[in-house]
CSV table of C-alpha atoms in Angstrom, one decimal:
chain,number,residue,atom,x,y,z
A,1,MET,CA,88.8,116.0,41.6
A,2,ALA,CA,92.2,115.7,43.5
A,3,THR,CA,92.6,117.8,46.5
A,4,PRO,CA,96.1,118.9,47.3
A,5,ASP,CA,98.0,118.4,50.7
A,6,TRP,CA,97.7,121.7,52.8
A,7,ARG,CA,100.9,123.2,53.7
A,8,LEU,CA,100.9,124.6,57.2
A,9,PRO,CA,104.1,126.5,58.3
A,10,VAL,CA,102.9,127.9,61.2
A,11,ILE,CA,101.8,125.3,62.9
A,12,PRO,CA,103.4,122.1,61.3
A,13,GLY,CA,102.6,119.8,64.0
A,14,ALA,CA,98.9,119.9,62.6
A,15,GLY,CA,99.2,118.8,59.5
A,16,ALA,CA,103.2,118.5,58.1
A,17,LEU,CA,103.9,115.0,59.1
A,18,TYR,CA,103.6,112.7,56.2
A,19,GLY,CA,102.9,109.1,56.8
A,20,THR,CA,101.9,105.8,55.7
A,21,VAL,CA,99.6,102.6,56.7
A,22,ASP,CA,102.8,100.9,57.5
A,23,ASP,CA,103.9,104.0,59.7
A,24,LEU,CA,101.0,103.7,61.7
A,25,LEU,CA,100.7,100.2,62.1
A,26,ARG,CA,104.7,100.1,62.9
A,27,TYR,CA,103.7,103.0,65.7
A,28,MET,CA,100.8,100.7,66.9
A,29,ARG,CA,103.1,97.5,67.4
A,30,ALA,CA,105.7,99.5,69.3
A,31,HIS,CA,102.5,100.7,71.8
A,32,LEU,CA,101.7,97.2,72.0
A,33,GLY,CA,105.3,95.7,72.7
A,34,ASP,CA,107.2,95.7,70.0
A,35,ALA,CA,109.4,98.4,70.7
A,36,PRO,CA,113.1,98.6,72.4
A,37,ARG,CA,112.8,98.0,76.1
A,38,PHE,CA,113.9,101.7,76.5
A,39,LEU,CA,110.6,103.1,75.1
A,40,LYS,CA,108.1,101.3,77.2
A,41,PRO,CA,107.9,103.5,80.2
A,42,ALA,CA,107.3,106.9,77.7
A,43,LEU,CA,104.8,104.4,75.6
A,44,ASP,CA,103.0,103.7,78.7
A,45,LEU,CA,103.1,107.0,80.1
A,46,VAL,CA,101.2,108.6,76.9
A,47,GLN,CA,98.5,105.7,77.1
A,48,ARG,CA,97.6,106.4,80.7
A,49,PRO,CA,94.4,108.4,81.4
A,50,ARG,CA,94.8,112.1,82.3
A,51,PHE,CA,91.1,113.5,81.9
A,52,GLU,CA,87.9,111.9,82.0
A,53,GLU,CA,85.8,113.2,79.2
A,54,SER,CA,82.9,111.0,80.0
A,55,PRO,CA,82.4,107.5,81.9
A,56,GLU,CA,83.2,106.1,78.4
A,57,MET,CA,86.2,108.0,77.1
A,58,SER,CA,89.0,109.4,78.8
A,59,LEU,CA,92.1,111.4,77.3
A,60,GLY,CA,96.0,110.3,77.7
A,61,LEU,CA,98.8,112.4,75.9
A,62,GLY,CA,97.7,112.3,72.5
A,63,TRP,CA,95.4,109.6,72.6
A,64,HIS,CA,91.7,108.8,73.3
A,65,ILE,CA,91.0,106.0,75.3
A,66,VAL,CA,87.6,104.4,74.9
A,67,THR,CA,85.6,101.8,76.3
A,68,LEU,CA,83.2,100.2,73.6
A,69,ALA,CA,79.8,98.6,74.3
A,70,SER,CA,81.4,95.4,74.6
A,71,GLY,CA,83.9,96.2,77.2
A,72,ARG,CA,87.1,96.8,75.1
A,73,LYS,CA,89.2,99.0,75.7
A,74,VAL,CA,90.5,100.9,72.5
A,75,VAL,CA,93.4,103.6,72.5
A,76,PHE,CA,92.9,105.5,69.3
A,77,HIS,CA,93.9,108.8,67.6
A,78,ASP,CA,92.5,110.3,64.4
A,79,GLY,CA,93.1,113.8,62.2
A,80,GLY,CA,92.9,115.1,58.6
A,81,THR,CA,93.7,117.9,56.7
A,82,GLY,CA,92.4,118.6,53.2
A,83,GLY,CA,91.7,115.7,51.4
A,84,PHE,CA,93.0,113.3,53.8
A,85,THR,CA,91.7,111.5,57.1
A,86,SER,CA,93.8,109.1,59.2
A,87,LEU,CA,93.2,106.8,62.3
A,88,ALA,CA,95.2,104.4,64.6
A,89,GLY,CA,93.4,102.6,66.8
A,90,PHE,CA,94.4,99.5,69.0
A,91,SER,CA,93.1,97.2,72.1
A,92,PRO,CA,96.1,96.8,74.2
A,93,LYS,CA,94.7,93.9,76.1
A,94,ASP,CA,94.0,92.0,72.9
A,95,GLY,CA,97.1,93.3,71.0
A,96,THR,CA,95.3,93.9,68.1
A,97,GLY,CA,94.7,97.3,66.1
A,98,VAL,CA,93.8,98.9,62.9
A,99,ALA,CA,95.2,101.7,61.0
A,100,ILE,CA,93.1,103.7,58.0
A,101,ILE,CA,94.1,106.3,55.8
A,102,VAL,CA,91.2,107.7,53.2
A,103,ASN,CA,91.5,110.3,50.7
A,104,LYS,CA,88.5,112.2,52.1
A,105,PHE,CA,88.4,114.9,54.7
A,106,ASN,CA,86.8,114.5,57.8
A,107,ALA,CA,85.4,110.9,56.9
A,108,ASP,CA,84.2,109.2,60.3
A,109,LEU,CA,86.5,106.5,60.5
A,110,PHE,CA,85.9,105.8,64.3
A,111,GLY,CA,82.8,103.6,63.8
A,112,HIS,CA,84.6,101.4,60.6
A,113,ALA,CA,87.8,101.2,63.0
A,114,THR,CA,85.6,99.9,66.3
A,115,GLU,CA,84.1,97.4,64.0
A,116,LEU,CA,87.2,95.9,62.8
A,117,ILE,CA,88.8,96.0,66.3
A,118,GLU,CA,85.7,94.0,67.3
A,119,ALA,CA,85.6,91.7,64.5
A,120,LEU,CA,89.7,90.8,65.1
């Protein structure tokens, strides 16, 4: 059965934005260097760790920064609302990334995304 999208008029930043896999890939490409030169300082700034949650995970401005068992660093953000879950993640050093959008709420995409990034 189809789940309608959520309308969140009180906190629109938590679900009122709509995008596609192409939008996520374009955003990641910008973080990996394919953006106008004047945006680079801002994109670098949001990837800089601000808080360490554990030795393997820190938090930037809107991004989670994780060190995988292989030692590869991955920057990602995920989220979802009723009927949808998404994840954008990339490895700055390798210039690889994945974008996943599924039509299921609360899907565990991190494991799938890191498998794909490790395979690239």
